[in-house]
């Protein structure tokens, strides 16, 4: 895989460089609530612009239905990119049409343009190779060189991620190079003890990665909504808590395998419960109750790990040499149910080991809860991509960058 440093050594002055970024930022009424993914691509964009390239930044945002939708416009991201660069950024209101060509043609060396949401074109996500290829051809006409730096999208076989690199000289940007380097530390020659903390809503989203980690990790800590399927598999009553009944047989099998392999699989010993899901807009007090994990009332819903579990998980992370954390421990968006996620994040900071926050909601939680990002070894920009890499899958976007 060639890197951006090799491209820069070859020279990019005056060349049109297409940067497939991941600007898929969360928006609330058109306002960006977390600009982490935009900041993550800055080193690549700055290096290219500083070397005289005409930089064309492209990304998806959300899941529009293959047609323009103002709710998913990349304009706020383009404006924020300009603020962070401290320089004007041109914005094209289409992907490969007249506006995109005009924006690119108007670039001077060292300038940057952002084209509209790639998913406004049905060819970006098409399952038909010819349709996807036609869109990749149209994108290739805008540029001389391709730089892949949208790690959060590399697990998608989309036109701008998989098909376009085959049509242009291609290189990995700084973000992708960093992400891959970090993931190799989690899969090759891992420093031990290796502890993995998994949370989030659905256990089905994590079964494949649990399957892989049972042969690699020393300890697995389970939290979030997915924990209640594990507790139910142990025969506990989980009340109104999130439950995937159909996953109980698989969960039982993994618990048995963990015991045979000597992998410590740690479940919550208590939970914060409430009769109703909290109001995340008003943040009205929810008055949670802490109960033992085997004593959740039938009319209550588990929404965070409890105080004894927070202490337990912190102790299980204290001696870790390597930690991977993916998924919050509870409904961290509400202050009454944020302490479990906060405790795990703090334990990572205190561990002294190599700590990786696996993107998605975990990365959002770190920022929302006020942690210094530099206190962690690495905060990934791609939750799904990180998990699929750890599952041992081939990621189309990375395969496309290999020569």
PDB file of C-alpha atoms in Angstrom, residues 257-365:
ATOM      1  CA  UNK A 257     -16.048 -21.389  24.884  1.00  0.00           C
ATOM      2  CA  UNK A 258     -14.601 -18.547  26.953  1.00  0.00           C
ATOM      3  CA  UNK A 259     -14.519 -20.806  30.012  1.00  0.00           C
ATOM      4  CA  UNK A 260     -12.803 -23.624  28.088  1.00  0.00           C
ATOM      5  CA  UNK A 261     -10.220 -21.245  26.590  1.00  0.00           C
ATOM      6  CA  UNK A 262      -9.485 -19.559  29.907  1.00  0.00           C
ATOM      7  CA  UNK A 263     -10.724 -16.186  28.656  1.00  0.00           C
ATOM      8  CA  UNK A 264     -12.274 -14.156  31.463  1.00  0.00           C
ATOM      9  CA  UNK A 265     -15.726 -13.052  30.277  1.00  0.00           C
ATOM     10  CA  UNK A 266     -16.965 -10.457  32.764  1.00  0.00           C
ATOM     11  CA  UNK A 267     -20.641  -9.468  33.006  1.00  0.00           C
ATOM     12  CA  UNK A 268     -22.313  -6.696  35.011  1.00  0.00           C
ATOM     13  CA  UNK A 269     -23.008  -7.516  38.662  1.00  0.00           C
ATOM     14  CA  UNK A 270     -25.500  -4.656  39.010  1.00  0.00           C
ATOM     15  CA  UNK A 271     -27.398  -2.211  36.813  1.00  0.00           C
ATOM     16  CA  UNK A 272     -29.077   1.178  36.910  1.00  0.00           C
ATOM     17  CA  UNK A 273     -32.733   0.698  36.067  1.00  0.00           C
ATOM     18  CA  UNK A 274     -35.708   2.907  35.342  1.00  0.00           C
ATOM     19  CA  UNK A 275     -39.346   2.195  34.450  1.00  0.00           C
ATOM     20  CA  UNK A 276     -39.057   4.360  31.327  1.00  0.00           C
ATOM     21  CA  UNK A 277     -36.402   5.275  28.766  1.00  0.00           C
ATOM     22  CA  UNK A 278     -35.058   8.756  29.605  1.00  0.00           C
ATOM     23  CA  UNK A 279     -35.864  11.884  27.606  1.00  0.00           C
ATOM     24  CA  UNK A 280     -32.618  12.617  25.745  1.00  0.00           C
ATOM     25  CA  UNK A 281     -33.758  16.061  24.581  1.00  0.00           C
ATOM     26  CA  UNK A 282     -34.808  17.654  27.851  1.00  0.00           C
ATOM     27  CA  UNK A 283     -32.442  15.523  29.985  1.00  0.00           C
ATOM     28  CA  UNK A 284     -35.168  15.507  32.640  1.00  0.00           C
ATOM     29  CA  UNK A 285     -34.077  13.574  35.776  1.00  0.00           C
ATOM     30  CA  UNK A 286     -34.846   9.869  35.431  1.00  0.00           C
ATOM     31  CA  UNK A 287     -34.240   8.893  39.083  1.00  0.00           C
ATOM     32  CA  UNK A 288     -32.589   5.529  38.377  1.00  0.00           C
ATOM     33  CA  UNK A 289     -32.303   2.735  40.920  1.00  0.00           C
ATOM     34  CA  UNK A 290     -29.273   0.447  41.326  1.00  0.00           C
ATOM     35  CA  UNK A 291     -30.201  -3.238  41.535  1.00  0.00           C
ATOM     36  CA  UNK A 292     -28.270  -6.496  41.419  1.00  0.00           C
ATOM     37  CA  UNK A 293     -27.879  -7.953  37.934  1.00  0.00           C
ATOM     38  CA  UNK A 294     -29.921 -10.998  38.934  1.00  0.00           C
ATOM     39  CA  UNK A 295     -32.711  -8.915  40.474  1.00  0.00           C
ATOM     40  CA  UNK A 296     -33.939  -6.532  37.751  1.00  0.00           C
ATOM     41  CA  UNK A 297     -37.661  -5.977  38.379  1.00  0.00           C
ATOM     42  CA  UNK A 298     -40.061  -7.040  35.608  1.00  0.00           C
ATOM     43  CA  UNK A 299     -41.314  -3.455  35.130  1.00  0.00           C
ATOM     44  CA  UNK A 300     -37.837  -1.872  34.972  1.00  0.00           C
ATOM     45  CA  UNK A 301     -35.325  -1.381  32.142  1.00  0.00           C
ATOM     46  CA  UNK A 302     -31.560  -1.612  32.577  1.00  0.00           C
ATOM     47  CA  UNK A 303     -29.939   1.533  31.148  1.00  0.00           C
ATOM     48  CA  UNK A 304     -26.391   1.535  32.538  1.00  0.00           C
ATOM     49  CA  UNK A 305     -23.988  -0.627  34.501  1.00  0.00           C
ATOM     50  CA  UNK A 306     -24.257  -0.031  38.235  1.00  0.00           C
ATOM     51  CA  UNK A 307     -21.719   1.307  40.752  1.00  0.00           C
ATOM     52  CA  UNK A 308     -20.345  -2.125  41.735  1.00  0.00           C
ATOM     53  CA  UNK A 309     -19.843  -3.023  38.063  1.00  0.00           C
ATOM     54  CA  UNK A 310     -18.059   0.276  37.467  1.00  0.00           C
ATOM     55  CA  UNK A 311     -15.577  -0.612  40.187  1.00  0.00           C
ATOM     56  CA  UNK A 312     -15.249  -4.185  38.909  1.00  0.00           C
ATOM     57  CA  UNK A 313     -14.551  -3.108  35.324  1.00  0.00           C
ATOM     58  CA  UNK A 314     -12.054  -0.469  36.436  1.00  0.00           C
ATOM     59  CA  UNK A 315     -10.163  -3.178  38.364  1.00  0.00           C
ATOM     60  CA  UNK A 316     -10.192  -5.483  35.313  1.00  0.00           C
ATOM     61  CA  UNK A 317      -8.718  -2.701  33.165  1.00  0.00           C
ATOM     62  CA  UNK A 318      -6.125  -1.477  35.676  1.00  0.00           C
ATOM     63  CA  UNK A 319      -3.314  -3.844  34.682  1.00  0.00           C
ATOM     64  CA  UNK A 320      -4.059  -3.967  30.950  1.00  0.00           C
ATOM     65  CA  UNK A 321      -1.157  -3.511  28.556  1.00  0.00           C
ATOM     66  CA  UNK A 322      -3.542  -3.321  25.566  1.00  0.00           C
ATOM     67  CA  UNK A 323      -7.200  -2.244  25.591  1.00  0.00           C
ATOM     68  CA  UNK A 324      -9.790  -2.095  22.823  1.00  0.00           C
ATOM     69  CA  UNK A 325     -13.107  -0.472  23.736  1.00  0.00           C
ATOM     70  CA  UNK A 326     -16.107  -0.390  21.422  1.00  0.00           C
ATOM     71  CA  UNK A 327     -19.594   0.584  22.551  1.00  0.00           C
ATOM     72  CA  UNK A 328     -20.903   2.607  25.505  1.00  0.00           C
ATOM     73  CA  UNK A 329     -21.856   0.941  28.761  1.00  0.00           C
ATOM     74  CA  UNK A 330     -25.233   2.668  28.938  1.00  0.00           C
ATOM     75  CA  UNK A 331     -27.344   5.533  27.622  1.00  0.00           C
ATOM     76  CA  UNK A 332     -24.458   7.979  28.045  1.00  0.00           C
ATOM     77  CA  UNK A 333     -26.384  10.781  26.298  1.00  0.00           C
ATOM     78  CA  UNK A 334     -28.383  11.231  29.525  1.00  0.00           C
ATOM     79  CA  UNK A 335     -26.459  12.333  32.643  1.00  0.00           C
ATOM     80  CA  UNK A 336     -28.244   9.820  34.876  1.00  0.00           C
ATOM     81  CA  UNK A 337     -26.908   6.931  32.774  1.00  0.00           C
ATOM     82  CA  UNK A 338     -23.482   8.231  31.750  1.00  0.00           C
ATOM     83  CA  UNK A 339     -21.424   7.117  34.737  1.00  0.00           C
ATOM     84  CA  UNK A 340     -20.760   3.577  33.469  1.00  0.00           C
ATOM     85  CA  UNK A 341     -19.340   4.787  30.173  1.00  0.00           C
ATOM     86  CA  UNK A 342     -17.412   7.516  31.981  1.00  0.00           C
ATOM     87  CA  UNK A 343     -15.920   4.954  34.394  1.00  0.00           C
ATOM     88  CA  UNK A 344     -14.677   2.730  31.556  1.00  0.00           C
ATOM     89  CA  UNK A 345     -13.193   5.729  29.710  1.00  0.00           C
ATOM     90  CA  UNK A 346     -11.444   6.877  32.897  1.00  0.00           C
ATOM     91  CA  UNK A 347     -10.125   3.369  33.498  1.00  0.00           C
ATOM     92  CA  UNK A 348      -8.571   3.404  30.012  1.00  0.00           C
ATOM     93  CA  UNK A 349      -6.919   6.729  30.783  1.00  0.00           C
ATOM     94  CA  UNK A 350      -5.602   5.396  34.103  1.00  0.00           C
ATOM     95  CA  UNK A 351      -4.430   2.010  32.810  1.00  0.00           C
ATOM     96  CA  UNK A 352      -1.105   3.127  31.380  1.00  0.00           C
ATOM     97  CA  UNK A 353      -1.506   0.613  28.540  1.00  0.00           C
ATOM     98  CA  UNK A 354      -2.002   1.091  24.815  1.00  0.00           C
ATOM     99  CA  UNK A 355      -5.665   2.119  24.618  1.00  0.00           C
ATOM    100  CA  UNK A 356      -7.851   2.183  21.520  1.00  0.00           C
ATOM    101  CA  UNK A 357     -11.345   3.674  21.448  1.00  0.00           C
ATOM    102  CA  UNK A 358     -13.100   1.906  18.593  1.00  0.00           C
ATOM    103  CA  UNK A 359     -14.978   4.719  16.905  1.00  0.00           C
ATOM    104  CA  UNK A 360     -18.725   5.251  16.593  1.00  0.00           C
ATOM    105  CA  UNK A 361     -20.604   5.931  19.818  1.00  0.00           C
ATOM    106  CA  UNK A 362     -17.508   5.247  21.937  1.00  0.00           C
ATOM    107  CA  UNK A 363     -15.613   8.078  20.262  1.00  0.00           C
ATOM    108  CA  UNK A 364     -18.657  10.346  20.562  1.00  0.00           C
ATOM    109  CA  UNK A 365     -18.944   9.462  24.255  1.00  0.00           C
TER     110      UNK A 365
END
